[in-house]
PDB file of C-alpha atoms and ligand atoms in Angstrom:
ATOM      1  CA  MET A 252       0.000   0.000   0.000  1.00  0.00           C
ATOM      2  CA  ARG A 253       1.399   3.386  -1.062  1.00  0.00           C
ATOM      3  CA  ILE A 254       0.313   6.595   0.632  1.00  0.00           C
ATOM      4  CA  LEU A 255       1.408  10.187   0.302  1.00  0.00           C
ATOM      5  CA  SER A 256       2.290  11.857   3.559  1.00  0.00           C
ATOM      6  CA  PRO A 257       1.806  15.630   3.296  1.00  0.00           C
ATOM      7  CA  ALA A 258       3.770  18.450   4.922  1.00  0.00           C
ATOM      8  CA  LYS A 259       1.800  21.020   6.932  1.00  0.00           C
ATOM      9  CA  ILE A 260       2.310  24.688   7.502  1.00  0.00           C
ATOM     10  CA  ASN A 261       1.076  26.718  10.434  1.00  0.00           C
ATOM     11  CA  LEU A 262      -0.649  29.663   8.788  1.00  0.00           C
ATOM     12  CA  HIS A 263      -1.312  31.184  12.226  1.00  0.00           C
ATOM     13  CA  LEU A 264       0.329  30.032  15.472  1.00  0.00           C
ATOM     14  CA  ARG A 265      -0.338  31.533  18.886  1.00  0.00           C
ATOM     15  CA  ILE A 266       1.309  30.095  22.004  1.00  0.00           C
ATOM     16  CA  GLY A 267       0.291  30.329  25.653  1.00  0.00           C
ATOM     17  CA  PRO A 268       2.550  30.188  28.715  1.00  0.00           C
ATOM     18  CA  LEU A 269       4.205  26.908  29.764  1.00  0.00           C
ATOM     19  CA  ALA A 270       1.660  24.603  31.499  1.00  0.00           C
ATOM     20  CA  SER A 271       2.279  22.142  34.346  1.00  0.00           C
ATOM     21  CA  ASP A 272       2.435  19.179  31.884  1.00  0.00           C
ATOM     22  CA  GLY A 273       5.610  20.670  30.367  1.00  0.00           C
ATOM     23  CA  PHE A 274       3.819  21.708  27.157  1.00  0.00           C
ATOM     24  CA  HIS A 275       2.481  25.025  25.921  1.00  0.00           C
ATOM     25  CA  PRO A 276      -1.202  25.407  25.088  1.00  0.00           C
ATOM     26  CA  LEU A 277      -1.557  26.696  21.559  1.00  0.00           C
ATOM     27  CA  MET A 278      -4.032  27.804  18.944  1.00  0.00           C
ATOM     28  CA  SER A 279      -3.035  27.202  15.351  1.00  0.00           C
ATOM     29  CA  TRP A 280      -4.569  27.226  11.893  1.00  0.00           C
ATOM     30  CA  MET A 281      -2.799  24.415  10.081  1.00  0.00           C
ATOM     31  CA  CYS A 282      -2.997  23.408   6.454  1.00  0.00           C
ATOM     32  CA  THR A 283      -1.617  20.489   4.478  1.00  0.00           C
ATOM     33  CA  THR A 284       0.483  21.280   1.409  1.00  0.00           C
ATOM     34  CA  GLY A 285       1.303  19.649  -1.915  1.00  0.00           C
ATOM     35  CA  LEU A 286       4.814  18.835  -0.630  1.00  0.00           C
ATOM     36  CA  HIS A 287       4.799  15.232   0.526  1.00  0.00           C
ATOM     37  CA  ASP A 288       6.787  12.119   1.348  1.00  0.00           C
ATOM     38  CA  MET A 289       5.770   8.759  -0.095  1.00  0.00           C
ATOM     39  CA  LEU A 290       5.367   5.726   2.151  1.00  0.00           C
ATOM     40  CA  GLU A 291       4.907   2.119   1.104  1.00  0.00           C
ATOM     41  CA  PHE A 292       3.728  -0.592   3.500  1.00  0.00           C
ATOM     42  CA  GLU A 293       3.866  -4.387   3.228  1.00  0.00           C
ATOM     43  CA  PRO A 294       3.004  -6.918   5.924  1.00  0.00           C
ATOM     44  CA  ALA A 295       5.988  -9.008   7.091  1.00  0.00           C
ATOM     45  CA  GLN A 296       5.974 -12.789   7.634  1.00  0.00           C
ATOM     46  CA  ASP A 297       7.663 -12.322  11.025  1.00  0.00           C
ATOM     47  CA  ASP A 298       7.238  -9.704  13.772  1.00  0.00           C
ATOM     48  CA  ARG A 299       9.987  -7.360  12.537  1.00  0.00           C
ATOM     49  CA  ILE A 300       9.166  -3.729  11.844  1.00  0.00           C
ATOM     50  CA  GLU A 301      11.671  -2.642   9.237  1.00  0.00           C
ATOM     51  CA  LEU A 302      12.099   0.873   7.820  1.00  0.00           C
ATOM     52  CA  ILE A 303      14.069   1.600   4.659  1.00  0.00           C
ATOM     53  CA  CYS A 304      14.645   5.191   3.561  1.00  0.00           C
ATOM     54  CA  ASP A 305      16.026   6.571   0.293  1.00  0.00           C
ATOM     55  CA  GLN A 306      18.105   9.130   2.209  1.00  0.00           C
ATOM     56  CA  ALA A 307      21.044   8.029   4.327  1.00  0.00           C
ATOM     57  CA  ASP A 308      20.756  10.885   6.890  1.00  0.00           C
ATOM     58  CA  ILE A 309      17.232   9.905   7.981  1.00  0.00           C
ATOM     59  CA  PRO A 310      17.256   7.593  11.037  1.00  0.00           C
ATOM     60  CA  THR A 311      15.501   4.264  10.519  1.00  0.00           C
ATOM     61  CA  ASP A 312      15.697   3.192  14.179  1.00  0.00           C
ATOM     62  CA  PRO A 313      13.045   3.804  16.889  1.00  0.00           C
ATOM     63  CA  SER A 314      14.008   7.494  17.000  1.00  0.00           C
ATOM     64  CA  ASN A 315      11.988   7.724  13.767  1.00  0.00           C
ATOM     65  CA  LEU A 316       8.293   8.369  14.493  1.00  0.00           C
ATOM     66  CA  ILE A 317       7.326   5.829  11.807  1.00  0.00           C
ATOM     67  CA  ILE A 318       8.775   3.003  13.920  1.00  0.00           C
ATOM     68  CA  ARG A 319       7.293   4.441  17.099  1.00  0.00           C
ATOM     69  CA  ALA A 320       3.844   4.708  15.456  1.00  0.00           C
ATOM     70  CA  ALA A 321       4.024   1.122  14.172  1.00  0.00           C
ATOM     71  CA  GLU A 322       5.084  -0.154  17.614  1.00  0.00           C
ATOM     72  CA  ALA A 323       2.343   1.843  19.373  1.00  0.00           C
ATOM     73  CA  LEU A 324      -0.290   0.352  17.047  1.00  0.00           C
ATOM     74  CA  ARG A 325       1.062  -3.172  17.462  1.00  0.00           C
ATOM     75  CA  ASN A 326       1.126  -2.811  21.258  1.00  0.00           C
ATOM     76  CA  ASP A 327      -2.451  -1.563  21.206  1.00  0.00           C
ATOM     77  CA  ALA A 328      -3.489  -4.588  19.117  1.00  0.00           C
ATOM     78  CA  GLY A 329      -1.563  -6.934  21.428  1.00  0.00           C
ATOM     79  CA  LYS A 330      -0.559  -9.129  18.450  1.00  0.00           C
ATOM     80  CA  ARG A 331       2.720 -10.312  16.921  1.00  0.00           C
ATOM     81  CA  LEU A 332       2.756  -8.249  13.740  1.00  0.00           C
ATOM     82  CA  GLY A 333       5.492  -7.109  11.421  1.00  0.00           C
ATOM     83  CA  ALA A 334       5.852  -4.727   8.495  1.00  0.00           C
ATOM     84  CA  ARG A 335       8.305  -3.562   5.867  1.00  0.00           C
ATOM     85  CA  ILE A 336       8.026   0.169   5.351  1.00  0.00           C
ATOM     86  CA  GLN A 337       9.732   2.185   2.626  1.00  0.00           C
ATOM     87  CA  LEU A 338      10.046   5.949   2.893  1.00  0.00           C
ATOM     88  CA  ARG A 339      10.788   8.321   0.035  1.00  0.00           C
ATOM     89  CA  LYS A 340      11.665  11.524   1.872  1.00  0.00           C
ATOM     90  CA  LYS A 341      11.132  14.988   0.432  1.00  0.00           C
ATOM     91  CA  ILE A 342       9.984  16.991   3.474  1.00  0.00           C
ATOM     92  CA  PRO A 343      13.050  18.502   5.199  1.00  0.00           C
ATOM     93  CA  MET A 344      13.652  17.516   8.828  1.00  0.00           C
ATOM     94  CA  GLY A 345      13.695  20.226  11.493  1.00  0.00           C
ATOM     95  CA  GLY A 346      11.871  22.539   9.131  1.00  0.00           C
ATOM     96  CA  GLY A 347       8.584  23.112  10.993  1.00  0.00           C
ATOM     97  CA  LEU A 348       6.716  21.261   8.231  1.00  0.00           C
ATOM     98  CA  GLY A 349       5.547  18.361  10.388  1.00  0.00           C
ATOM     99  CA  GLY A 350       7.144  15.701   8.174  1.00  0.00           C
ATOM    100  CA  GLY A 351       7.808  13.249  11.021  1.00  0.00           C
ATOM    101  CA  SER A 352       4.324  13.813  12.462  1.00  0.00           C
ATOM    102  CA  SER A 353       2.705  13.316   9.068  1.00  0.00           C
ATOM    103  CA  ASN A 354       4.703  10.091   8.548  1.00  0.00           C
ATOM    104  CA  ALA A 355       3.501   8.851  11.961  1.00  0.00           C
ATOM    105  CA  ALA A 356      -0.156   9.578  11.143  1.00  0.00           C
ATOM    106  CA  THR A 357       0.217   7.912   7.740  1.00  0.00           C
ATOM    107  CA  THR A 358       1.785   4.849   9.371  1.00  0.00           C
ATOM    108  CA  LEU A 359      -1.121   4.462  11.804  1.00  0.00           C
ATOM    109  CA  LEU A 360      -3.686   4.810   9.002  1.00  0.00           C
ATOM    110  CA  ALA A 361      -1.902   2.403   6.666  1.00  0.00           C
ATOM    111  CA  LEU A 362      -0.947  -0.321   9.141  1.00  0.00           C
ATOM    112  CA  ASN A 363      -4.491  -0.272  10.552  1.00  0.00           C
ATOM    113  CA  GLN A 364      -5.518  -1.486   7.096  1.00  0.00           C
ATOM    114  CA  VAL A 365      -2.497  -3.664   6.269  1.00  0.00           C
ATOM    115  CA  TRP A 366      -2.821  -5.466   9.620  1.00  0.00           C
ATOM    116  CA  GLN A 367      -6.657  -5.482   9.332  1.00  0.00           C
ATOM    117  CA  LEU A 368      -7.131  -4.087  12.824  1.00  0.00           C
ATOM    118  CA  GLY A 369     -10.333  -2.151  12.102  1.00  0.00           C
ATOM    119  CA  LEU A 370      -9.630   0.744  14.482  1.00  0.00           C
ATOM    120  CA  SER A 371     -11.687   3.902  13.945  1.00  0.00           C
ATOM    121  CA  ASN A 372     -10.024   7.138  12.851  1.00  0.00           C
ATOM    122  CA  ALA A 373     -10.980   8.596  16.243  1.00  0.00           C
ATOM    123  CA  ARG A 374      -9.073   5.813  18.035  1.00  0.00           C
ATOM    124  CA  LEU A 375      -6.072   6.247  15.732  1.00  0.00           C
ATOM    125  CA  ALA A 376      -6.084  10.004  16.408  1.00  0.00           C
ATOM    126  CA  GLU A 377      -6.160   9.267  20.153  1.00  0.00           C
ATOM    127  CA  LEU A 378      -3.167   6.920  19.864  1.00  0.00           C
ATOM    128  CA  SER A 379      -1.378   9.472  17.688  1.00  0.00           C
ATOM    129  CA  ALA A 380      -1.481  12.234  20.301  1.00  0.00           C
ATOM    130  CA  LYS A 381       1.060  10.293  22.386  1.00  0.00           C
ATOM    131  CA  LEU A 382       3.530  10.395  19.490  1.00  0.00           C
ATOM    132  CA  GLY A 383       3.651  14.174  19.118  1.00  0.00           C
ATOM    133  CA  SER A 384       1.608  17.347  19.348  1.00  0.00           C
ATOM    134  CA  ASP A 385       1.222  17.782  15.580  1.00  0.00           C
ATOM    135  CA  VAL A 386       0.210  14.205  14.740  1.00  0.00           C
ATOM    136  CA  PRO A 387      -3.581  14.372  15.465  1.00  0.00           C
ATOM    137  CA  PHE A 388      -3.997  17.215  12.948  1.00  0.00           C
ATOM    138  CA  PHE A 389      -3.421  14.787  10.080  1.00  0.00           C
ATOM    139  CA  PHE A 390      -6.534  12.733  10.937  1.00  0.00           C
ATOM    140  CA  HIS A 391      -9.021  15.535  10.555  1.00  0.00           C
ATOM    141  CA  GLY A 392      -8.789  17.123   7.135  1.00  0.00           C
ATOM    142  CA  SER A 393      -6.535  19.478   5.344  1.00  0.00           C
ATOM    143  CA  SER A 394      -7.331  22.838   6.960  1.00  0.00           C
ATOM    144  CA  SER A 395      -8.005  22.827  10.689  1.00  0.00           C
ATOM    145  CA  VAL A 396      -7.782  24.886  13.855  1.00  0.00           C
ATOM    146  CA  CYS A 397      -5.813  23.015  16.525  1.00  0.00           C
ATOM    147  CA  THR A 398      -5.940  23.825  20.229  1.00  0.00           C
ATOM    148  CA  GLY A 399      -4.784  22.262  23.507  1.00  0.00           C
ATOM    149  CA  ARG A 400      -1.336  20.795  22.876  1.00  0.00           C
ATOM    150  CA  GLY A 401      -2.510  20.363  19.292  1.00  0.00           C
ATOM    151  CA  GLN A 402      -4.782  17.377  19.952  1.00  0.00           C
ATOM    152  CA  HIS A 403      -8.143  19.209  19.679  1.00  0.00           C
ATOM    153  CA  VAL A 404      -8.684  19.595  15.951  1.00  0.00           C
ATOM    154  CA  ILE A 405     -11.579  21.371  14.272  1.00  0.00           C
ATOM    155  CA  PRO A 406     -11.653  21.378  10.448  1.00  0.00           C
ATOM    156  CA  ILE A 407     -12.402  24.673   8.728  1.00  0.00           C
ATOM    157  CA  ALA A 408     -12.594  25.487   5.026  1.00  0.00           C
ATOM    158  CA  PRO A 409      -9.255  25.857   3.222  1.00  0.00           C
ATOM    159  CA  PRO A 410      -7.995  29.415   2.628  1.00  0.00           C
ATOM    160  CA  ALA A 411      -9.021  31.278  -0.527  1.00  0.00           C
ATOM    161  CA  ALA A 412      -5.297  31.954  -1.031  1.00  0.00           C
ATOM    162  CA  LYS A 413      -4.542  28.577  -2.592  1.00  0.00           C
ATOM    163  CA  TYR A 414      -0.753  28.654  -3.005  1.00  0.00           C
ATOM    164  CA  ALA A 415       2.292  29.086  -0.820  1.00  0.00           C
ATOM    165  CA  VAL A 416       5.940  29.562  -1.605  1.00  0.00           C
ATOM    166  CA  LEU A 417       8.076  27.657   0.872  1.00  0.00           C
ATOM    167  CA  ALA A 418      11.623  28.896   1.420  1.00  0.00           C
ATOM    168  CA  LEU A 419      13.708  26.072   2.893  1.00  0.00           C
ATOM    169  CA  PRO A 420      16.911  27.465   4.466  1.00  0.00           C
ATOM    170  CA  PRO A 421      19.584  24.902   5.400  1.00  0.00           C
ATOM    171  CA  ILE A 422      18.973  25.511   9.111  1.00  0.00           C
ATOM    172  CA  SER A 423      17.503  22.856  11.417  1.00  0.00           C
ATOM    173  CA  MET A 424      15.555  24.329  14.339  1.00  0.00           C
ATOM    174  CA  PRO A 425      15.091  21.924  17.291  1.00  0.00           C
ATOM    175  CA  THR A 426      11.551  22.493  18.576  1.00  0.00           C
ATOM    176  CA  PRO A 427      12.304  21.953  22.323  1.00  0.00           C
ATOM    177  CA  ALA A 428      15.090  24.589  22.192  1.00  0.00           C
ATOM    178  CA  VAL A 429      12.752  27.094  20.548  1.00  0.00           C
ATOM    179  CA  TYR A 430      10.139  26.584  23.274  1.00  0.00           C
ATOM    180  CA  ARG A 431      12.835  26.895  25.971  1.00  0.00           C
ATOM    181  CA  ARG A 432      13.941  30.222  24.508  1.00  0.00           C
ATOM    182  CA  PHE A 433      10.266  31.264  24.356  1.00  0.00           C
ATOM    183  CA  ASP A 434      10.058  30.632  28.128  1.00  0.00           C
ATOM    184  CA  ASP A 435      13.381  32.364  28.853  1.00  0.00           C
ATOM    185  CA  MET A 436      12.084  35.416  26.996  1.00  0.00           C
ATOM    186  CA  LYS A 437       8.941  35.254  29.171  1.00  0.00           C
ATOM    187  CA  LEU A 438       6.680  35.157  26.112  1.00  0.00           C
ATOM    188  CA  GLY A 439       3.195  33.662  25.924  1.00  0.00           C
ATOM    189  CA  SER A 440      -0.166  34.918  27.084  1.00  0.00           C
ATOM    190  CA  LEU A 441      -3.468  33.142  27.662  1.00  0.00           C
ATOM    191  CA  GLU A 442      -5.222  35.934  25.783  1.00  0.00           C
ATOM    192  CA  ALA A 443      -3.277  34.902  22.636  1.00  0.00           C
ATOM    193  CA  ILE A 444      -4.778  31.416  22.620  1.00  0.00           C
ATOM    194  CA  THR A 445      -8.270  32.054  23.957  1.00  0.00           C
ATOM    195  CA  HIS A 446      -9.194  34.813  21.538  1.00  0.00           C
ATOM    196  CA  GLN A 447     -10.236  32.985  18.336  1.00  0.00           C
ATOM    197  CA  PRO A 448     -10.087  35.055  15.159  1.00  0.00           C
ATOM    198  CA  ASP A 449     -13.114  35.277  12.866  1.00  0.00           C
ATOM    199  CA  TRP A 450     -12.081  32.214  10.850  1.00  0.00           C
ATOM    200  CA  ALA A 451     -15.127  32.447   8.557  1.00  0.00           C
ATOM    201  CA  SER A 452     -13.925  35.815   7.294  1.00  0.00           C
ATOM    202  CA  TRP A 453     -10.203  34.876   7.298  1.00  0.00           C
ATOM    203  CA  ILE A 454     -10.709  31.880   5.003  1.00  0.00           C
ATOM    204  CA  GLY A 455     -12.271  34.091   2.320  1.00  0.00           C
ATOM    205  CA  LEU A 456      -9.507  36.709   2.219  1.00  0.00           C
ATOM    206  CA  PRO A 457      -7.088  37.109  -0.689  1.00  0.00           C
ATOM    207  CA  ALA A 458      -3.416  36.621   0.173  1.00  0.00           C
ATOM    208  CA  HIS A 459      -2.546  40.318   0.532  1.00  0.00           C
ATOM    209  CA  GLN A 460      -5.337  40.802   3.087  1.00  0.00           C
ATOM    210  CA  LEU A 461      -4.771  37.553   4.978  1.00  0.00           C
ATOM    211  CA  LEU A 462      -0.979  37.814   5.366  1.00  0.00           C
ATOM    212  CA  PRO A 463      -1.004  40.909   7.655  1.00  0.00           C
ATOM    213  CA  LEU A 464      -3.374  39.089  10.065  1.00  0.00           C
ATOM    214  CA  LEU A 465      -1.209  35.984  10.443  1.00  0.00           C
ATOM    215  CA  LEU A 466       1.169  35.618  13.395  1.00  0.00           C
ATOM    216  CA  ASN A 467       3.638  33.065  14.633  1.00  0.00           C
ATOM    217  CA  ASP A 468       4.615  33.505  18.289  1.00  0.00           C
ATOM    218  CA  LEU A 469       7.640  31.218  17.816  1.00  0.00           C
ATOM    219  CA  GLU A 470       9.315  33.619  15.370  1.00  0.00           C
ATOM    220  CA  THR A 471      10.778  35.763  18.168  1.00  0.00           C
ATOM    221  CA  PRO A 472      12.560  32.872  19.963  1.00  0.00           C
ATOM    222  CA  SER A 473      13.571  31.166  16.697  1.00  0.00           C
ATOM    223  CA  PHE A 474      15.105  34.350  15.326  1.00  0.00           C
ATOM    224  CA  ALA A 475      16.843  34.889  18.692  1.00  0.00           C
ATOM    225  CA  ILE A 476      18.441  31.423  18.339  1.00  0.00           C
ATOM    226  CA  SER A 477      19.204  31.958  14.650  1.00  0.00           C
ATOM    227  CA  PRO A 478      19.591  35.656  13.790  1.00  0.00           C
ATOM    228  CA  GLU A 479      20.479  34.684  10.223  1.00  0.00           C
ATOM    229  CA  LEU A 480      16.987  33.192   9.855  1.00  0.00           C
ATOM    230  CA  GLY A 481      15.423  36.480  10.995  1.00  0.00           C
ATOM    231  CA  LYS A 482      17.648  38.341   8.547  1.00  0.00           C
ATOM    232  CA  LEU A 483      16.635  36.002   5.731  1.00  0.00           C
ATOM    233  CA  ARG A 484      12.970  36.656   6.469  1.00  0.00           C
ATOM    234  CA  GLY A 485      13.600  40.403   6.015  1.00  0.00           C
ATOM    235  CA  GLN A 486      15.452  39.781   2.745  1.00  0.00           C
ATOM    236  CA  LEU A 487      12.672  37.592   1.380  1.00  0.00           C
ATOM    237  CA  GLU A 488      10.030  40.176   2.299  1.00  0.00           C
ATOM    238  CA  HIS A 489      12.056  42.713   0.334  1.00  0.00           C
ATOM    239  CA  ILE A 490      12.484  40.405  -2.682  1.00  0.00           C
ATOM    240  CA  LEU A 491       8.842  39.297  -2.740  1.00  0.00           C
ATOM    241  CA  GLY A 492       7.278  42.608  -1.715  1.00  0.00           C
ATOM    242  CA  ARG A 493       4.971  40.848   0.727  1.00  0.00           C
ATOM    243  CA  ILE A 494       4.840  39.539   4.286  1.00  0.00           C
ATOM    244  CA  VAL A 495       6.794  36.344   4.965  1.00  0.00           C
ATOM    245  CA  ARG A 496       6.009  34.138   7.989  1.00  0.00           C
ATOM    246  CA  MET A 497       7.691  31.146   9.604  1.00  0.00           C
ATOM    247  CA  SER A 498       6.009  27.729   9.920  1.00  0.00           C
ATOM    248  CA  GLY A 499       5.965  26.005  13.327  1.00  0.00           C
ATOM    249  CA  SER A 500       9.270  26.397  15.148  1.00  0.00           C
ATOM    250  CA  GLY A 501      11.065  27.016  11.823  1.00  0.00           C
ATOM    251  CA  SER A 502      13.126  27.095   9.828  1.00  0.00           C
ATOM    252  CA  THR A 503      10.728  27.050   6.861  1.00  0.00           C
ATOM    253  CA  LEU A 504       9.548  30.493   5.799  1.00  0.00           C
ATOM    254  CA  PHE A 505       6.483  30.987   3.630  1.00  0.00           C
ATOM    255  CA  THR A 506       4.294  33.487   1.942  1.00  0.00           C
ATOM    256  CA  LEU A 507       0.911  33.126   0.238  1.00  0.00           C
ATOM    257  CA  PHE A 508      -0.426  33.719  -3.241  1.00  0.00           C
ATOM    258  CA  ASP A 509      -3.884  33.592  -4.800  1.00  0.00           C
ATOM    259  CA  ASN A 510      -2.844  31.891  -8.012  1.00  0.00           C
ATOM    260  CA  LYS A 511      -0.286  29.476  -9.395  1.00  0.00           C
ATOM    261  CA  THR A 512       1.351  31.921 -11.853  1.00  0.00           C
ATOM    262  CA  GLU A 513       2.215  34.376  -9.076  1.00  0.00           C
ATOM    263  CA  ALA A 514       3.426  31.553  -6.826  1.00  0.00           C
ATOM    264  CA  ILE A 515       5.774  30.257  -9.532  1.00  0.00           C
ATOM    265  CA  ALA A 516       7.143  33.779 -10.154  1.00  0.00           C
ATOM    266  CA  GLY A 517       7.675  34.191  -6.390  1.00  0.00           C
ATOM    267  CA  THR A 518       9.507  30.856  -6.233  1.00  0.00           C
ATOM    268  CA  GLU A 519      11.834  31.917  -9.083  1.00  0.00           C
ATOM    269  CA  ALA A 520      12.638  35.142  -7.217  1.00  0.00           C
ATOM    270  CA  VAL A 521      13.551  33.230  -4.024  1.00  0.00           C
ATOM    271  CA  LEU A 522      15.600  30.658  -5.956  1.00  0.00           C
ATOM    272  CA  ASN A 523      17.498  33.485  -7.703  1.00  0.00           C
ATOM    273  CA  SER A 524      18.499  34.799  -4.262  1.00  0.00           C
ATOM    274  CA  GLY A 525      20.180  31.431  -3.564  1.00  0.00           C
ATOM    275  CA  VAL A 526      17.594  29.944  -1.194  1.00  0.00           C
ATOM    276  CA  ILE A 527      15.908  26.611  -1.917  1.00  0.00           C
ATOM    277  CA  ALA A 528      12.238  27.264  -2.558  1.00  0.00           C
ATOM    278  CA  GLN A 529       9.180  25.426  -3.724  1.00  0.00           C
ATOM    279  CA  ALA A 530       5.688  26.491  -4.757  1.00  0.00           C
ATOM    280  CA  VAL A 531       2.988  24.299  -3.226  1.00  0.00           C
ATOM    281  CA  SER A 532      -0.781  24.171  -3.265  1.00  0.00           C
ATOM    282  CA  LEU A 533      -2.524  24.540   0.093  1.00  0.00           C
ATOM    283  CA  ALA A 534      -4.988  21.907   1.282  1.00  0.00           C
ATOM    284  CA  PRO A 535      -4.807  20.300  -2.187  1.00  0.00           C
ATOM    285  CA  MET A 536      -7.581  17.827  -1.452  1.00  0.00           C
ATOM    286  CA  GLY A 537     -10.054  20.378  -0.070  1.00  0.00           C
ATOM    287  CA  ASN A 538     -11.912  18.864   2.859  1.00  0.00           C
ATOM    288  CA  TYR A 539     -10.517  15.357   2.421  1.00  0.00           C
ATOM    289  CA  THR A 540      -8.070  13.777   4.801  1.00  0.00           C
ATOM    290  CA  PHE A 541      -6.019  13.411   1.709  1.00  0.00           C
ATOM    291  CA  MET A 542      -3.830  10.546   2.726  1.00  0.00           C
ATOM    292  CA  ALA A 543      -6.619   8.077   1.971  1.00  0.00           C
ATOM    293  CA  PRO A 544      -5.399   5.595  -0.662  1.00  0.00           C
ATOM    294  CA  ASN A 545      -8.445   6.052  -2.893  1.00  0.00           C
ATOM    295  CA  VAL A 546      -7.480   9.675  -3.544  1.00  0.00           C
ATOM    296  CA  LEU A 547      -3.832   8.874  -4.235  1.00  0.00           C
ATOM    297  CA  GLU A 548      -4.226   9.322  -7.992  1.00  0.00           C
ATOM    298  CA  GLN A 549      -5.768  12.758  -7.591  1.00  0.00           C
ATOM    299  CA  ILE A 550      -3.045  13.884  -5.214  1.00  0.00           C
ATOM    300  CA  ALA A 551      -0.283  12.673  -7.496  1.00  0.00           C
ATOM    301  CA  ASP A 552      -1.577  15.026 -10.202  1.00  0.00           C
ATOM    302  CA  ASN A 553      -1.880  17.914  -7.803  1.00  0.00           C
ATOM    303  CA  TRP A 554       1.318  19.651  -6.858  1.00  0.00           C
TER     304      TRP A 554
HETATM  305  O1  C5P B 777       4.992  17.096  20.851  1.00  0.00           O
HETATM  306  P1  C5P B 777       6.297  17.301  20.172  1.00  0.00           P
HETATM  307  O2  C5P B 777       7.153  16.071  20.174  1.00  0.00           O
HETATM  308  O3  C5P B 777       6.202  17.958  18.841  1.00  0.00           O
HETATM  309  O4  C5P B 777       7.065  18.358  21.079  1.00  0.00           O
HETATM  310  C1  C5P B 777       8.445  18.548  21.065  1.00  0.00           C
HETATM  311  C2  C5P B 777       8.778  19.485  22.220  1.00  0.00           C
HETATM  312  O5  C5P B 777       8.270  20.790  21.951  1.00  0.00           O
HETATM  313  C3  C5P B 777       8.165  19.072  23.537  1.00  0.00           C
HETATM  314  O6  C5P B 777       9.005  18.209  24.233  1.00  0.00           O
HETATM  315  C4  C5P B 777       8.020  20.400  24.256  1.00  0.00           C
HETATM  316  O7  C5P B 777       9.264  20.778  24.807  1.00  0.00           O
HETATM  317  C5  C5P B 777       7.735  21.363  23.123  1.00  0.00           C
HETATM  318  N1  C5P B 777       6.300  21.637  22.922  1.00  0.00           N
HETATM  319  C6  C5P B 777       5.640  22.433  23.836  1.00  0.00           C
HETATM  320  N2  C5P B 777       4.306  22.715  23.660  1.00  0.00           N
HETATM  321  C7  C5P B 777       3.640  22.225  22.600  1.00  0.00           C
HETATM  322  C8  C5P B 777       4.290  21.417  21.660  1.00  0.00           C
HETATM  323  C9  C5P B 777       5.629  21.135  21.851  1.00  0.00           C
HETATM  324  O8  C5P B 777       6.234  22.904  24.812  1.00  0.00           O
HETATM  325  N3  C5P B 777       2.329  22.514  22.443  1.00  0.00           N
END
């Protein structure tokens, strides 16, 4: 079974103060993108869970969330099950694009079928929350508002601005360090996460009206850790003539466009400045949880 595992971006990310569970309550509008990894699953004859990746720098041991997701599902089933999993990796690690989380969600969905366990999506989402704060998002559709640690997910319509340009600097931002710096800088207010924007109006806005409303509270600590990333954001805003935001804890930077032609022109401009960039569609499968195998063909055509 082959499934595409999409990257996400945080269009809007507000963070509250550190809570007693060691995590920060948040409120985020997240969207899947046309950038994806490809995963292939086969049942094994024995109880080995084996991961093979096309890129040598990606760990294939239990530090990879794919293995942890497979083991969590197998433990829940209480059966001796094995699988051979192949990963074709395109989503950069440490980029704030949720690649590892997406791979974990995809693994739960796929092995539930391959192993014929019959768990509901709700149960899989529940299991997934233990693997990471961003994992439950991937069970609920392609454009959603996430609250709590990220485990409360409410789908909303995708944005009218259908395209993003992702700038992918060669900087890996470790999420725990970014949150620690956030705490050191005494950032985070409850007001930021309890006040919900008027999503119904936000989703209908063209890119140039939506961009000034979007915030990411992790930009300040990330740019404090990596001043060159903050500087790059300024340069890209100058080159593109529009607001550029960071996704998650970085280092991916993005901006939005209403149409494909503009997004491709924006990508060329970023590439010409020497930064790796890619134009992607946002929420390419509309309201679908677009990892479902029966929509694979449609996704493959849809960058
Ligand atoms: O859940 P995830 O594995 O993505 O979290 C990585 C780290 O980021 C956590 O160990 C925690 O330090 C921090 N984090 C947080 N609050 C969140 C999400 C993550 O403090 N809502």
